[in-house]
């Protein structure tokens, strides 16, 4: 769509999907405009030969990693991994998601002359207050949320490589898998498999295996179940730390099975998988959200969790899989989904884990998400 709107170049002549970045830059030469138009998971560094500057930006959720290192001589180095610039830098930090910087060549190296940013998710005009689980409000909100998320999954099925879905059997991954399976069966995706492949991993006897298999059988995916041992995890630990580039205990613990699974997924010829990261942060799926005293503090904690995802869950999903050349796409962190679910604080009233819904059912965690697909 961007190519049709901003360029006369036939799609068949593009050498890479990344080329749209240079097309937009040539037209506007505006870092903020460029970031506002790009919709997806990306990190880029573009050299403008006319102004002799480098423009580097990162997607709003930080799904794609981008590090900025400063050498002892004061020059800036950019990389998608810390390890490639660590020997030369005295300081390394992540480029903040949603930020774009401009670098200029000076006598001692590249220096930053400008930094701009865009909203982490769309900031919509405040909608009228809609009472939680009011029947009229429910009839408006739930279909809107459902269609927005289906669109986010469909958007991520735009690819020309074999793809699959990570399936644990929980709400988030099952929802993603069921939508992807329906779109694949209907021929509304662009992958090279005629049937969706789903993947799960766990220790022998893991309840995730049983749940994932049950879901896969119900929705009709071609399911692959991988079992690993504690020794497998211990043997991979140093490699996991090397690739994920953190010592955070929780992140490494979750990265280890994902790293092992990505190796097996790649061996099967699959190059892209869709995953359910982000739902717990958006809809308050963690157990401690049960104790939120009110909707305001519930919303503030959701915002805090989402804004830190690039340090933890998103970092883990990207790096543990890309270690094997497998791309992970995360529809819950789509800009339209976030704009729908996070830009209006009143929606937190719908997320609170208390009371009853419009059908008289007790509200549980992520009840608004469950209800949106309860058709």
PDB file of C-alpha atoms in Angstrom, residues 25 38 41 88 126 136 138 155 194 241-242 255 276 278 300 305 314:
ATOM      1  CA  UNK A  25      12.678   8.900   2.613  1.00  0.00           C
ATOM      2  CA  UNK A  38       6.041   2.562   8.660  1.00  0.00           C
ATOM      3  CA  UNK A  41       8.505  -4.554  13.251  1.00  0.00           C
ATOM      4  CA  UNK A  88      34.941  -0.787  20.419  1.00  0.00           C
ATOM      5  CA  UNK A 126     -10.948  10.395  23.927  1.00  0.00           C
ATOM      6  CA  UNK A 136     -25.203  -1.279  24.239  1.00  0.00           C
ATOM      7  CA  UNK A 138     -20.611  -4.195  24.608  1.00  0.00           C
ATOM      8  CA  UNK A 155      -1.312  -8.486   8.225  1.00  0.00           C
ATOM      9  CA  UNK A 194      -1.265 -25.079   2.210  1.00  0.00           C
ATOM     10  CA  UNK A 241      22.896 -16.048  27.045  1.00  0.00           C
ATOM     11  CA  UNK A 242      25.248 -15.352  24.132  1.00  0.00           C
ATOM     12  CA  UNK A 255      14.370 -18.037  26.244  1.00  0.00           C
ATOM     13  CA  UNK A 276       1.087 -14.451  21.342  1.00  0.00           C
ATOM     14  CA  UNK A 278       2.003  -8.908  24.506  1.00  0.00           C
ATOM     15  CA  UNK A 300      -0.866   2.531  34.506  1.00  0.00           C
ATOM     16  CA  UNK A 305       4.666  -3.377  31.341  1.00  0.00           C
ATOM     17  CA  UNK A 314       9.955  -9.111  23.073  1.00  0.00           C
TER      18      UNK A 314
END
